[in-house]
Amino acid sequence: MFTEETPLEVSLPLSVKPLASPFPSDCPGLLSDAMTDVPVDSAAAARTSAPEGLTLAEEEELRSELAKVEEEIGTLRQVLAAKERHCGELKRKLGLTPLDGLKQNLSKSWHDVQVSNAYLSASSTLEDWNEKLTQSEAYKKTQETLSQAGQKTSAALSNVGSVISRKLGDMRNSATFKSFEDRVGTIKSRVVGSRENSTEGLHSPSGAGDKPPQDNAPF
């Protein structure tokens, strides 16, 4: 028997395992994605960011009116799309090409520009400027100066022409020109005479002795 109690020492293997994550390890972004998928009350968020000075009743009324306006805008867009499709079908049946539509739009735009107040005002302003410019002393002096310059230029050209004509007449009446003209006439007469003599020699009849005798001896 044991006389005194001795404590028993028991060694047990202790191992602590980490808690398993509810998300797999190969999806690192799953936690953030799951957190972003949490629905947010947009109305509550909008109420928190409402402008100051509005009561809750006024805010609700404005939001109701905004929803109605957005719904009307969507309806109008649908109606406009239907009208555009119908317009395209009518143009296709009439044989109108996009180029014809572009020409028509350009003509209409130019007509609108011409009848616009800005265009009419600009045209009247330009007419006023033109009238003031043509009636100004500087414009008149410039016009007179140009006219005088043109007249002087015409007179100078006519004087040059008359001087050239006079010089040519003096040259033709000079002794040198007459001597040169006589020499040219002499050379011309010699050339013409030599041509006539050569022509007469070619057309003159040749003598009988010029023809070779024919051999009429029998074989």
PDB file of C-alpha atoms in Angstrom:
ATOM      1  CA  MET A   1       0.000   0.000   0.000  1.00  0.00           C
ATOM      2  CA  PHE A   2       1.038   3.482  -0.585  1.00  0.00           C
ATOM      3  CA  THR A   3       1.698   5.237   2.624  1.00  0.00           C
ATOM      4  CA  GLU A   4       1.278   8.727   1.218  1.00  0.00           C
ATOM      5  CA  GLU A   5      -0.612  10.031  -1.743  1.00  0.00           C
ATOM      6  CA  THR A   6       1.501  10.903  -4.745  1.00  0.00           C
ATOM      7  CA  PRO A   7       0.087  12.994  -7.551  1.00  0.00           C
ATOM      8  CA  LEU A   8      -0.391  11.250 -10.803  1.00  0.00           C
ATOM      9  CA  GLU A   9       1.213  12.954 -13.799  1.00  0.00           C
ATOM     10  CA  VAL A  10      -0.686  12.324 -17.016  1.00  0.00           C
ATOM     11  CA  SER A  11       0.722  13.739 -20.317  1.00  0.00           C
ATOM     12  CA  LEU A  12      -1.988  14.123 -22.933  1.00  0.00           C
ATOM     13  CA  PRO A  13      -1.249  15.359 -26.541  1.00  0.00           C
ATOM     14  CA  LEU A  14      -2.772  18.798 -26.881  1.00  0.00           C
ATOM     15  CA  SER A  15      -3.305  20.308 -30.355  1.00  0.00           C
ATOM     16  CA  VAL A  16      -5.185  23.502 -31.025  1.00  0.00           C
ATOM     17  CA  LYS A  17      -6.684  23.857 -34.522  1.00  0.00           C
ATOM     18  CA  PRO A  18      -7.680  27.258 -35.965  1.00  0.00           C
ATOM     19  CA  LEU A  19     -11.300  27.870 -36.616  1.00  0.00           C
ATOM     20  CA  ALA A  20     -12.285  27.216 -40.206  1.00  0.00           C
ATOM     21  CA  SER A  21     -13.298  30.253 -42.264  1.00  0.00           C
ATOM     22  CA  PRO A  22     -16.817  30.175 -43.731  1.00  0.00           C
ATOM     23  CA  PHE A  23     -15.337  31.283 -47.104  1.00  0.00           C
ATOM     24  CA  PRO A  24     -12.995  29.121 -49.169  1.00  0.00           C
ATOM     25  CA  SER A  25      -9.337  30.124 -49.367  1.00  0.00           C
ATOM     26  CA  ASP A  26      -9.301  30.312 -53.185  1.00  0.00           C
ATOM     27  CA  CYS A  27     -11.816  33.173 -53.219  1.00  0.00           C
ATOM     28  CA  PRO A  28     -10.023  36.088 -51.567  1.00  0.00           C
ATOM     29  CA  GLY A  29     -12.491  38.635 -52.900  1.00  0.00           C
ATOM     30  CA  LEU A  30     -15.587  36.793 -51.806  1.00  0.00           C
ATOM     31  CA  LEU A  31     -15.777  38.565 -48.497  1.00  0.00           C
ATOM     32  CA  SER A  32     -15.637  42.026 -50.064  1.00  0.00           C
ATOM     33  CA  ASP A  33     -18.116  41.042 -52.764  1.00  0.00           C
ATOM     34  CA  ALA A  34     -20.488  39.627 -50.180  1.00  0.00           C
ATOM     35  CA  MET A  35     -20.247  42.827 -48.217  1.00  0.00           C
ATOM     36  CA  THR A  36     -20.928  45.004 -51.289  1.00  0.00           C
ATOM     37  CA  ASP A  37     -24.033  42.986 -52.129  1.00  0.00           C
ATOM     38  CA  VAL A  38     -25.750  44.198 -48.983  1.00  0.00           C
ATOM     39  CA  PRO A  39     -28.810  46.264 -50.145  1.00  0.00           C
ATOM     40  CA  VAL A  40     -28.788  49.928 -49.266  1.00  0.00           C
ATOM     41  CA  ASP A  41     -31.928  51.912 -48.768  1.00  0.00           C
ATOM     42  CA  SER A  42     -31.504  54.678 -51.342  1.00  0.00           C
ATOM     43  CA  ALA A  43     -34.488  56.586 -50.028  1.00  0.00           C
ATOM     44  CA  ALA A  44     -32.986  56.609 -46.556  1.00  0.00           C
ATOM     45  CA  ALA A  45     -29.622  57.689 -47.915  1.00  0.00           C
ATOM     46  CA  ALA A  46     -31.288  60.436 -49.957  1.00  0.00           C
ATOM     47  CA  ARG A  47     -33.225  61.589 -46.919  1.00  0.00           C
ATOM     48  CA  THR A  48     -30.032  61.913 -44.988  1.00  0.00           C
ATOM     49  CA  SER A  49     -28.495  64.061 -47.788  1.00  0.00           C
ATOM     50  CA  ALA A  50     -31.571  66.225 -48.385  1.00  0.00           C
ATOM     51  CA  PRO A  51     -30.914  69.951 -48.670  1.00  0.00           C
ATOM     52  CA  GLU A  52     -31.472  72.023 -45.639  1.00  0.00           C
ATOM     53  CA  GLY A  53     -34.581  74.163 -45.353  1.00  0.00           C
ATOM     54  CA  LEU A  54     -37.036  71.494 -46.604  1.00  0.00           C
ATOM     55  CA  THR A  55     -39.522  69.689 -44.478  1.00  0.00           C
ATOM     56  CA  LEU A  56     -40.225  65.997 -44.891  1.00  0.00           C
ATOM     57  CA  ALA A  57     -43.549  66.719 -46.581  1.00  0.00           C
ATOM     58  CA  GLU A  58     -41.955  69.092 -49.103  1.00  0.00           C
ATOM     59  CA  GLU A  59     -39.196  66.595 -49.821  1.00  0.00           C
ATOM     60  CA  GLU A  60     -41.675  63.783 -50.433  1.00  0.00           C
ATOM     61  CA  GLU A  61     -43.728  66.009 -52.718  1.00  0.00           C
ATOM     62  CA  LEU A  62     -40.660  66.983 -54.754  1.00  0.00           C
ATOM     63  CA  ARG A  63     -39.559  63.360 -55.060  1.00  0.00           C
ATOM     64  CA  SER A  64     -43.017  62.337 -56.231  1.00  0.00           C
ATOM     65  CA  GLU A  65     -43.007  65.098 -58.860  1.00  0.00           C
ATOM     66  CA  LEU A  66     -39.479  64.050 -59.977  1.00  0.00           C
ATOM     67  CA  ALA A  67     -40.619  60.468 -60.460  1.00  0.00           C
ATOM     68  CA  LYS A  68     -43.585  61.636 -62.565  1.00  0.00           C
ATOM     69  CA  VAL A  69     -41.365  63.834 -64.755  1.00  0.00           C
ATOM     70  CA  GLU A  70     -38.884  61.003 -65.324  1.00  0.00           C
ATOM     71  CA  GLU A  71     -41.739  58.697 -66.281  1.00  0.00           C
ATOM     72  CA  GLU A  72     -43.067  61.286 -68.751  1.00  0.00           C
ATOM     73  CA  ILE A  73     -39.571  61.665 -70.252  1.00  0.00           C
ATOM     74  CA  GLY A  74     -39.373  57.904 -70.812  1.00  0.00           C
ATOM     75  CA  THR A  75     -42.788  57.906 -72.466  1.00  0.00           C
ATOM     76  CA  LEU A  76     -41.837  60.793 -74.727  1.00  0.00           C
ATOM     77  CA  ARG A  77     -38.641  58.999 -75.754  1.00  0.00           C
ATOM     78  CA  GLN A  78     -40.642  55.941 -76.756  1.00  0.00           C
ATOM     79  CA  VAL A  79     -43.087  58.087 -78.739  1.00  0.00           C
ATOM     80  CA  LEU A  80     -40.195  59.919 -80.448  1.00  0.00           C
ATOM     81  CA  ALA A  81     -38.526  56.631 -81.415  1.00  0.00           C
ATOM     82  CA  ALA A  82     -41.804  55.388 -82.910  1.00  0.00           C
ATOM     83  CA  LYS A  83     -42.260  58.644 -84.845  1.00  0.00           C
ATOM     84  CA  GLU A  84     -38.700  58.437 -86.193  1.00  0.00           C
ATOM     85  CA  ARG A  85     -39.270  54.877 -87.402  1.00  0.00           C
ATOM     86  CA  HIS A  86     -42.509  55.952 -89.108  1.00  0.00           C
ATOM     87  CA  CYS A  87     -40.729  58.902 -90.720  1.00  0.00           C
ATOM     88  CA  GLY A  88     -37.990  56.603 -92.041  1.00  0.00           C
ATOM     89  CA  GLU A  89     -40.574  54.279 -93.573  1.00  0.00           C
ATOM     90  CA  LEU A  90     -42.338  57.179 -95.293  1.00  0.00           C
ATOM     91  CA  LYS A  91     -39.055  58.479 -96.719  1.00  0.00           C
ATOM     92  CA  ARG A  92     -38.146  55.011 -97.951  1.00  0.00           C
ATOM     93  CA  LYS A  93     -41.516  54.674 -99.729  1.00  0.00           C
ATOM     94  CA  LEU A  94     -41.075  58.119-101.320  1.00  0.00           C
ATOM     95  CA  GLY A  95     -37.558  57.248-102.483  1.00  0.00           C
ATOM     96  CA  LEU A  96     -35.894  59.984-100.472  1.00  0.00           C
ATOM     97  CA  THR A  97     -32.222  59.357 -99.718  1.00  0.00           C
ATOM     98  CA  PRO A  98     -30.246  60.669 -96.731  1.00  0.00           C
ATOM     99  CA  LEU A  99     -28.535  63.103 -99.124  1.00  0.00           C
ATOM    100  CA  ASP A 100     -31.883  64.656-100.024  1.00  0.00           C
ATOM    101  CA  GLY A 101     -32.661  65.039 -96.358  1.00  0.00           C
ATOM    102  CA  LEU A 102     -29.291  66.676 -95.769  1.00  0.00           C
ATOM    103  CA  LYS A 103     -29.877  69.145 -98.619  1.00  0.00           C
ATOM    104  CA  GLN A 104     -33.318  69.973 -97.279  1.00  0.00           C
ATOM    105  CA  ASN A 105     -31.945  70.504 -93.784  1.00  0.00           C
ATOM    106  CA  LEU A 106     -29.171  72.757 -95.097  1.00  0.00           C
ATOM    107  CA  SER A 107     -31.623  74.821 -97.143  1.00  0.00           C
ATOM    108  CA  LYS A 108     -33.932  75.183 -94.172  1.00  0.00           C
ATOM    109  CA  SER A 109     -31.028  76.108 -91.894  1.00  0.00           C
ATOM    110  CA  TRP A 110     -29.791  78.760 -94.352  1.00  0.00           C
ATOM    111  CA  HIS A 111     -33.312  80.166 -94.682  1.00  0.00           C
ATOM    112  CA  ASP A 112     -33.603  80.299 -90.909  1.00  0.00           C
ATOM    113  CA  VAL A 113     -30.279  82.118 -90.735  1.00  0.00           C
ATOM    114  CA  GLN A 114     -31.359  84.652 -93.358  1.00  0.00           C
ATOM    115  CA  VAL A 115     -34.591  85.482 -91.568  1.00  0.00           C
ATOM    116  CA  SER A 116     -32.992  85.530 -88.124  1.00  0.00           C
ATOM    117  CA  ASN A 117     -32.653  88.801 -86.261  1.00  0.00           C
ATOM    118  CA  ALA A 118     -28.881  88.424 -85.948  1.00  0.00           C
ATOM    119  CA  TYR A 119     -28.443  88.051 -89.735  1.00  0.00           C
ATOM    120  CA  LEU A 120     -30.725  90.985 -90.511  1.00  0.00           C
ATOM    121  CA  SER A 121     -28.949  93.132 -87.960  1.00  0.00           C
ATOM    122  CA  ALA A 122     -25.534  92.178 -89.366  1.00  0.00           C
ATOM    123  CA  SER A 123     -26.701  92.907 -92.933  1.00  0.00           C
ATOM    124  CA  SER A 124     -28.041  96.342 -91.988  1.00  0.00           C
ATOM    125  CA  THR A 125     -24.823  97.072 -90.106  1.00  0.00           C
ATOM    126  CA  LEU A 126     -22.700  96.126 -93.123  1.00  0.00           C
ATOM    127  CA  GLU A 127     -24.857  98.275 -95.400  1.00  0.00           C
ATOM    128  CA  ASP A 128     -24.429 101.204 -93.046  1.00  0.00           C
ATOM    129  CA  TRP A 129     -20.678 100.702 -92.966  1.00  0.00           C
ATOM    130  CA  ASN A 130     -20.537 100.483 -96.764  1.00  0.00           C
ATOM    131  CA  GLU A 131     -22.542 103.665 -97.145  1.00  0.00           C
ATOM    132  CA  LYS A 132     -20.391 105.505 -94.612  1.00  0.00           C
ATOM    133  CA  LEU A 133     -17.233 104.238 -96.290  1.00  0.00           C
ATOM    134  CA  THR A 134     -18.280 105.275 -99.790  1.00  0.00           C
ATOM    135  CA  GLN A 135     -19.372 108.701 -98.544  1.00  0.00           C
ATOM    136  CA  SER A 136     -16.199 109.340 -96.558  1.00  0.00           C
ATOM    137  CA  GLU A 137     -13.599 111.880 -97.717  1.00  0.00           C
ATOM    138  CA  ALA A 138     -10.782 109.321 -97.552  1.00  0.00           C
ATOM    139  CA  TYR A 139     -12.628 106.961 -99.900  1.00  0.00           C
ATOM    140  CA  LYS A 140     -13.353 109.777-102.353  1.00  0.00           C
ATOM    141  CA  LYS A 141      -9.734 110.949-102.320  1.00  0.00           C
ATOM    142  CA  THR A 142      -8.526 107.390-102.867  1.00  0.00           C
ATOM    143  CA  GLN A 143     -10.937 106.923-105.755  1.00  0.00           C
ATOM    144  CA  GLU A 144      -9.839 110.195-107.358  1.00  0.00           C
ATOM    145  CA  THR A 145      -6.167 109.257-106.923  1.00  0.00           C
ATOM    146  CA  LEU A 146      -6.711 105.878-108.565  1.00  0.00           C
ATOM    147  CA  SER A 147      -8.640 107.479-111.406  1.00  0.00           C
ATOM    148  CA  GLN A 148      -5.883 110.017-112.017  1.00  0.00           C
ATOM    149  CA  ALA A 149      -3.261 107.276-111.883  1.00  0.00           C
ATOM    150  CA  GLY A 150      -5.187 105.278-114.482  1.00  0.00           C
ATOM    151  CA  GLN A 151      -5.486 108.282-116.757  1.00  0.00           C
ATOM    152  CA  LYS A 152      -1.778 109.020-116.433  1.00  0.00           C
ATOM    153  CA  THR A 153      -0.929 105.406-117.190  1.00  0.00           C
ATOM    154  CA  SER A 154      -3.115 105.424-120.315  1.00  0.00           C
ATOM    155  CA  ALA A 155      -1.549 108.674-121.486  1.00  0.00           C
ATOM    156  CA  ALA A 156       1.946 107.318-120.893  1.00  0.00           C
ATOM    157  CA  LEU A 157       1.176 104.149-122.845  1.00  0.00           C
ATOM    158  CA  SER A 158      -0.271 106.146-125.744  1.00  0.00           C
ATOM    159  CA  ASN A 159       2.806 108.380-125.736  1.00  0.00           C
ATOM    160  CA  VAL A 160       5.073 105.346-125.813  1.00  0.00           C
ATOM    161  CA  GLY A 161       3.102 103.906-128.736  1.00  0.00           C
ATOM    162  CA  SER A 162       3.304 107.152-130.686  1.00  0.00           C
ATOM    163  CA  VAL A 163       7.043 107.432-129.999  1.00  0.00           C
ATOM    164  CA  ILE A 164       7.638 103.870-131.212  1.00  0.00           C
ATOM    165  CA  SER A 165       5.588 104.509-134.364  1.00  0.00           C
ATOM    166  CA  ARG A 166       7.528 107.703-135.056  1.00  0.00           C
ATOM    167  CA  LYS A 167      10.847 105.949-134.535  1.00  0.00           C
ATOM    168  CA  LEU A 168       9.859 103.182-136.933  1.00  0.00           C
ATOM    169  CA  GLY A 169       8.831 105.743-139.545  1.00  0.00           C
ATOM    170  CA  ASP A 170      12.151 107.542-139.160  1.00  0.00           C
ATOM    171  CA  MET A 171      14.015 104.245-139.544  1.00  0.00           C
ATOM    172  CA  ARG A 172      12.154 103.386-142.758  1.00  0.00           C
ATOM    173  CA  ASN A 173      12.909 106.794-144.208  1.00  0.00           C
ATOM    174  CA  SER A 174      16.575 106.650-143.286  1.00  0.00           C
ATOM    175  CA  ALA A 175      19.259 105.964-145.919  1.00  0.00           C
ATOM    176  CA  THR A 176      20.505 102.879-144.098  1.00  0.00           C
ATOM    177  CA  PHE A 177      17.087 101.216-144.124  1.00  0.00           C
ATOM    178  CA  LYS A 178      16.580 102.072-147.808  1.00  0.00           C
ATOM    179  CA  SER A 179      19.986 100.622-148.709  1.00  0.00           C
ATOM    180  CA  PHE A 180      19.149  97.470-146.754  1.00  0.00           C
ATOM    181  CA  GLU A 181      15.750  97.271-148.483  1.00  0.00           C
ATOM    182  CA  ASP A 182      17.434  97.608-151.905  1.00  0.00           C
ATOM    183  CA  ARG A 183      19.852  94.809-151.063  1.00  0.00           C
ATOM    184  CA  VAL A 184      17.031  92.554-149.945  1.00  0.00           C
ATOM    185  CA  GLY A 185      15.157  93.297-153.196  1.00  0.00           C
ATOM    186  CA  THR A 186      18.245  92.496-155.297  1.00  0.00           C
ATOM    187  CA  ILE A 187      18.799  89.200-153.503  1.00  0.00           C
ATOM    188  CA  LYS A 188      15.141  88.321-153.913  1.00  0.00           C
ATOM    189  CA  SER A 189      15.198  89.046-157.671  1.00  0.00           C
ATOM    190  CA  ARG A 190      18.311  86.919-158.106  1.00  0.00           C
ATOM    191  CA  VAL A 191      16.778  84.012-156.260  1.00  0.00           C
ATOM    192  CA  VAL A 192      13.564  84.229-158.291  1.00  0.00           C
ATOM    193  CA  GLY A 193      15.508  84.458-161.577  1.00  0.00           C
ATOM    194  CA  SER A 194      17.621  81.404-160.774  1.00  0.00           C
ATOM    195  CA  ARG A 195      14.499  79.400-159.915  1.00  0.00           C
ATOM    196  CA  GLU A 196      12.866  80.360-163.236  1.00  0.00           C
ATOM    197  CA  ASN A 197      15.977  79.354-165.259  1.00  0.00           C
ATOM    198  CA  SER A 198      16.190  75.974-163.536  1.00  0.00           C
ATOM    199  CA  THR A 199      12.504  75.350-164.233  1.00  0.00           C
ATOM    200  CA  GLU A 200      12.852  76.157-167.936  1.00  0.00           C
ATOM    201  CA  GLY A 201      15.835  73.787-168.232  1.00  0.00           C
ATOM    202  CA  LEU A 202      13.844  70.920-166.782  1.00  0.00           C
ATOM    203  CA  HIS A 203      10.841  71.385-169.158  1.00  0.00           C
ATOM    204  CA  SER A 204      12.866  71.929-172.442  1.00  0.00           C
ATOM    205  CA  PRO A 205      12.566  69.027-175.126  1.00  0.00           C
ATOM    206  CA  SER A 206      15.637  66.801-175.425  1.00  0.00           C
ATOM    207  CA  GLY A 207      17.298  65.923-178.834  1.00  0.00           C
ATOM    208  CA  ALA A 208      16.835  62.683-180.722  1.00  0.00           C
ATOM    209  CA  GLY A 209      20.464  61.642-180.200  1.00  0.00           C
ATOM    210  CA  ASP A 210      19.857  61.572-176.485  1.00  0.00           C
ATOM    211  CA  LYS A 211      17.782  58.381-176.724  1.00  0.00           C
ATOM    212  CA  PRO A 212      19.789  55.155-176.913  1.00  0.00           C
ATOM    213  CA  PRO A 213      19.415  53.171-180.208  1.00  0.00           C
ATOM    214  CA  GLN A 214      17.200  50.104-180.101  1.00  0.00           C
ATOM    215  CA  ASP A 215      18.696  46.785-181.076  1.00  0.00           C
ATOM    216  CA  ASN A 216      16.321  45.178-183.625  1.00  0.00           C
ATOM    217  CA  ALA A 217      18.654  42.383-184.763  1.00  0.00           C
ATOM    218  CA  PRO A 218      17.098  38.922-184.798  1.00  0.00           C
ATOM    219  CA  PHE A 219      18.377  36.291-182.395  1.00  0.00           C
TER     220      PHE A 219
END
